[in-house]
PDB file of C-alpha atoms in Angstrom:
ATOM      1  CA  UNK N   1       6.621  19.498  24.893  1.00 51.00           C
ATOM      2  CA  UNK N   2       9.148  21.181  22.695  1.00 59.00           C
ATOM      3  CA  UNK N   3      13.268  20.490  22.396  1.00 70.00           C
ATOM      4  CA  UNK N   4      14.154  17.724  24.860  1.00 73.00           C
ATOM      5  CA  UNK N   5      15.874  18.897  27.966  1.00 77.00           C
ATOM      6  CA  UNK N   6      19.463  17.263  28.980  1.00 82.00           C
ATOM      7  CA  UNK N   7      19.212  15.547  32.299  1.00 84.00           C
ATOM      8  CA  UNK N   8      22.213  14.002  33.891  1.00 89.00           C
ATOM      9  CA  UNK N   9      21.923  11.026  36.326  1.00 92.00           C
ATOM     10  CA  UNK N  10      25.064   9.486  37.710  1.00 95.00           C
ATOM     11  CA  UNK N  11      24.797   6.146  39.626  1.00 98.00           C
ATOM     12  CA  UNK N  12      25.602   6.526  43.247  1.00 98.00           C
ATOM     13  CA  UNK N  13      26.052   2.876  43.894  1.00 98.00           C
ATOM     14  CA  UNK N  14      25.200  -0.567  42.699  1.00 98.00           C
ATOM     15  CA  UNK N  15      23.135  -3.811  43.391  1.00 98.00           C
ATOM     16  CA  UNK N  16      25.004  -6.787  44.692  1.00 98.00           C
ATOM     17  CA  UNK N  17      22.608  -9.755  43.906  1.00 97.00           C
ATOM     18  CA  UNK N  18      22.541 -13.717  43.388  1.00 96.00           C
ATOM     19  CA  UNK N  19      19.885 -12.967  40.270  1.00 94.00           C
ATOM     20  CA  UNK N  20      22.284 -12.118  37.564  1.00 95.00           C
ATOM     21  CA  UNK N  21      19.733 -12.414  34.584  1.00 91.00           C
ATOM     22  CA  UNK N  22      16.749 -10.598  34.202  1.00 87.00           C
ATOM     23  CA  UNK N  23      15.308 -14.141  33.482  1.00 85.00           C
ATOM     24  CA  UNK N  24      15.833 -15.277  36.859  1.00 85.00           C
ATOM     25  CA  UNK N  25      14.379 -11.972  38.547  1.00 85.00           C
ATOM     26  CA  UNK N  26      11.051 -12.439  40.020  1.00 82.00           C
ATOM     27  CA  UNK N  27       8.619  -9.528  38.920  1.00 78.00           C
ATOM     28  CA  UNK N  28       8.221  -8.195  42.292  1.00 82.00           C
ATOM     29  CA  UNK N  29      10.073  -8.480  45.554  1.00 82.00           C
ATOM     30  CA  UNK N  30       7.151 -10.586  47.361  1.00 81.00           C
ATOM     31  CA  UNK N  31       7.430 -13.150  44.653  1.00 82.00           C
ATOM     32  CA  UNK N  32      10.945 -14.625  45.946  1.00 83.00           C
ATOM     33  CA  UNK N  33      13.425 -12.226  45.342  1.00 92.00           C
ATOM     34  CA  UNK N  34      16.328 -12.663  47.444  1.00 95.00           C
ATOM     35  CA  UNK N  35      18.327 -10.376  49.703  1.00 96.00           C
ATOM     36  CA  UNK N  36      20.827  -8.438  48.081  1.00 97.00           C
ATOM     37  CA  UNK N  37      23.905  -5.700  48.985  1.00 98.00           C
ATOM     38  CA  UNK N  38      23.399  -1.799  47.712  1.00 98.00           C
ATOM     39  CA  UNK N  39      26.931  -0.946  47.382  1.00 98.00           C
ATOM     40  CA  UNK N  40      27.513   2.692  47.709  1.00 98.00           C
ATOM     41  CA  UNK N  41      30.248   4.788  46.032  1.00 98.00           C
ATOM     42  CA  UNK N  42      32.570   6.184  48.492  1.00 98.00           C
ATOM     43  CA  UNK N  43      32.022   9.677  47.114  1.00 98.00           C
ATOM     44  CA  UNK N  44      28.076   9.275  48.770  1.00 98.00           C
ATOM     45  CA  UNK N  45      29.186   7.606  52.134  1.00 96.00           C
ATOM     46  CA  UNK N  46      27.615  10.913  54.327  1.00 97.00           C
ATOM     47  CA  UNK N  47      24.618  10.519  52.644  1.00 98.00           C
ATOM     48  CA  UNK N  48      24.038   7.081  54.259  1.00 98.00           C
ATOM     49  CA  UNK N  49      24.122   9.185  57.576  1.00 97.00           C
ATOM     50  CA  UNK N  50      21.739   7.840  59.878  1.00 97.00           C
ATOM     51  CA  UNK N  51      20.503   4.850  57.793  1.00 98.00           C
ATOM     52  CA  UNK N  52      19.869   2.187  60.247  1.00 97.00           C
ATOM     53  CA  UNK N  53      18.996  -1.564  60.393  1.00 98.00           C
ATOM     54  CA  UNK N  54      14.961  -1.972  59.965  1.00 98.00           C
ATOM     55  CA  UNK N  55      14.468   1.450  58.049  1.00 98.00           C
ATOM     56  CA  UNK N  56      12.505   1.279  54.725  1.00 98.00           C
ATOM     57  CA  UNK N  57      14.109   2.532  51.878  1.00 98.00           C
ATOM     58  CA  UNK N  58      13.222   3.417  48.566  1.00 98.00           C
ATOM     59  CA  UNK N  59      16.091   2.411  46.030  1.00 98.00           C
ATOM     60  CA  UNK N  60      15.953   3.937  42.400  1.00 98.00           C
ATOM     61  CA  UNK N  61      17.645   2.394  39.811  1.00 98.00           C
ATOM     62  CA  UNK N  62      18.477   2.470  36.268  1.00 97.00           C
ATOM     63  CA  UNK N  63      16.872  -0.526  34.891  1.00 96.00           C
ATOM     64  CA  UNK N  64      20.121  -0.870  32.658  1.00 96.00           C
ATOM     65  CA  UNK N  65      19.247  -4.159  30.331  1.00 95.00           C
ATOM     66  CA  UNK N  66      15.611  -2.466  29.689  1.00 93.00           C
ATOM     67  CA  UNK N  67      14.781  -1.571  26.091  1.00 95.00           C
ATOM     68  CA  UNK N  68      13.902   1.723  25.822  1.00 95.00           C
ATOM     69  CA  UNK N  69      11.606   1.566  22.738  1.00 96.00           C
ATOM     70  CA  UNK N  70       9.029  -0.312  24.337  1.00 96.00           C
ATOM     71  CA  UNK N  71       5.839   1.937  24.438  1.00 97.00           C
ATOM     72  CA  UNK N  72       3.281  -0.948  25.091  1.00 97.00           C
ATOM     73  CA  UNK N  73       3.491  -4.539  26.533  1.00 95.00           C
ATOM     74  CA  UNK N  74       1.707  -7.512  27.450  1.00 94.00           C
ATOM     75  CA  UNK N  75       1.404  -7.411  31.211  1.00 90.00           C
ATOM     76  CA  UNK N  76       4.069 -10.043  33.320  1.00 84.00           C
ATOM     77  CA  UNK N  77       4.930 -11.168  29.558  1.00 83.00           C
ATOM     78  CA  UNK N  78       1.219 -13.047  29.370  1.00 88.00           C
ATOM     79  CA  UNK N  79      -0.047 -12.732  26.080  1.00 92.00           C
ATOM     80  CA  UNK N  80      -3.698 -13.583  27.659  1.00 95.00           C
ATOM     81  CA  UNK N  81      -3.443  -9.735  28.701  1.00 94.00           C
ATOM     82  CA  UNK N  82      -3.937  -7.135  25.808  1.00 95.00           C
ATOM     83  CA  UNK N  83      -0.875  -4.765  25.176  1.00 96.00           C
ATOM     84  CA  UNK N  84      -0.973  -2.172  27.805  1.00 96.00           C
ATOM     85  CA  UNK N  85       1.293   1.069  27.807  1.00 96.00           C
ATOM     86  CA  UNK N  86       3.983   0.858  29.883  1.00 96.00           C
ATOM     87  CA  UNK N  87       3.105   3.736  32.071  1.00 96.00           C
ATOM     88  CA  UNK N  88       0.305   1.324  33.574  1.00 95.00           C
ATOM     89  CA  UNK N  89       3.256  -1.892  34.049  1.00 92.00           C
ATOM     90  CA  UNK N  90       6.118  -1.983  35.920  1.00 89.00           C
ATOM     91  CA  UNK N  91       7.935  -3.256  33.184  1.00 91.00           C
ATOM     92  CA  UNK N  92      11.779  -2.829  32.777  1.00 92.00           C
ATOM     93  CA  UNK N  93      11.246  -1.890  28.877  1.00 93.00           C
ATOM     94  CA  UNK N  94      10.194   1.698  28.655  1.00 95.00           C
ATOM     95  CA  UNK N  95      11.706   5.403  27.859  1.00 96.00           C
ATOM     96  CA  UNK N  96      13.304   5.784  30.914  1.00 95.00           C
ATOM     97  CA  UNK N  97      13.661   2.525  32.552  1.00 95.00           C
ATOM     98  CA  UNK N  98      13.473   3.849  35.937  1.00 96.00           C
ATOM     99  CA  UNK N  99      13.152   0.745  38.579  1.00 96.00           C
ATOM    100  CA  UNK N 100      11.524   1.698  41.998  1.00 96.00           C
ATOM    101  CA  UNK N 101      11.723  -0.815  44.807  1.00 96.00           C
ATOM    102  CA  UNK N 102      10.678  -0.525  48.916  1.00 96.00           C
ATOM    103  CA  UNK N 103      13.276  -2.788  51.018  1.00 97.00           C
ATOM    104  CA  UNK N 104      14.021  -2.672  54.208  1.00 98.00           C
ATOM    105  CA  UNK N 105      17.360  -2.728  55.985  1.00 98.00           C
ATOM    106  CA  UNK N 106      18.677  -5.585  57.693  1.00 98.00           C
ATOM    107  CA  UNK N 107      22.408  -4.675  58.158  1.00 98.00           C
ATOM    108  CA  UNK N 108      25.186  -2.403  57.660  1.00 97.00           C
ATOM    109  CA  UNK N 109      28.488  -3.344  56.252  1.00 95.00           C
ATOM    110  CA  UNK N 110      31.509  -0.853  56.384  1.00 93.00           C
ATOM    111  CA  UNK N 111      30.689   2.352  55.199  1.00 94.00           C
ATOM    112  CA  UNK N 112      29.146   1.668  52.036  1.00 97.00           C
ATOM    113  CA  UNK N 113      27.395  -1.405  52.036  1.00 98.00           C
ATOM    114  CA  UNK N 114      23.834  -1.399  53.056  1.00 98.00           C
ATOM    115  CA  UNK N 115      22.281  -5.245  53.329  1.00 98.00           C
ATOM    116  CA  UNK N 116      18.487  -5.384  52.337  1.00 98.00           C
ATOM    117  CA  UNK N 117      16.078  -8.121  52.114  1.00 97.00           C
ATOM    118  CA  UNK N 118      13.817  -8.774  49.170  1.00 96.00           C
ATOM    119  CA  UNK N 119      15.402  -7.452  45.732  1.00 96.00           C
ATOM    120  CA  UNK N 120      14.353  -8.292  42.425  1.00 94.00           C
ATOM    121  CA  UNK N 121      17.298  -5.837  40.822  1.00 95.00           C
ATOM    122  CA  UNK N 122      20.321  -7.796  39.005  1.00 96.00           C
ATOM    123  CA  UNK N 123      23.602  -7.745  39.927  1.00 97.00           C
ATOM    124  CA  UNK N 124      25.065  -4.869  38.561  1.00 98.00           C
ATOM    125  CA  UNK N 125      22.277  -2.881  38.018  1.00 98.00           C
ATOM    126  CA  UNK N 126      22.965   1.233  38.915  1.00 98.00           C
ATOM    127  CA  UNK N 127      21.564   2.466  42.110  1.00 98.00           C
ATOM    128  CA  UNK N 128      20.427   6.070  40.863  1.00 98.00           C
ATOM    129  CA  UNK N 129      18.996   7.411  44.316  1.00 98.00           C
ATOM    130  CA  UNK N 130      17.790   6.106  48.011  1.00 98.00           C
ATOM    131  CA  UNK N 131      14.936   7.656  49.744  1.00 98.00           C
ATOM    132  CA  UNK N 132      13.910   6.919  53.364  1.00 97.00           C
ATOM    133  CA  UNK N 133       9.816   5.468  52.796  1.00 96.00           C
ATOM    134  CA  UNK N 134       7.725   7.548  54.294  1.00 85.00           C
TER     135      UNK N 134
END
């Protein structure tokens, strides 16, 4: 790869959760993550057209507190597990800290708020995109 290309990603919303710190967040949603709200910016209201209760979505987040210098980690923070390249883990510490979360929509509140179950992202995490899960 030659020169680095510039990519500009604009958040489309933010996660609202009872999780306030990374230490409080489970590694995976099924490990006890709370329900959360996806607050979508008003400019993207039309992008929510036909999102419905029961839909399964992929939420892409920017793990803004991740350490972008980390290239290897002990999975799950367990030092008995050998160091592993972050591309083989779900660590939030990585060169481009993009989070991938599969969620189920449990309700819609107004034109820009989506209620979801079991999301392991902390409060204030930027949302960079939503996609229907296939």
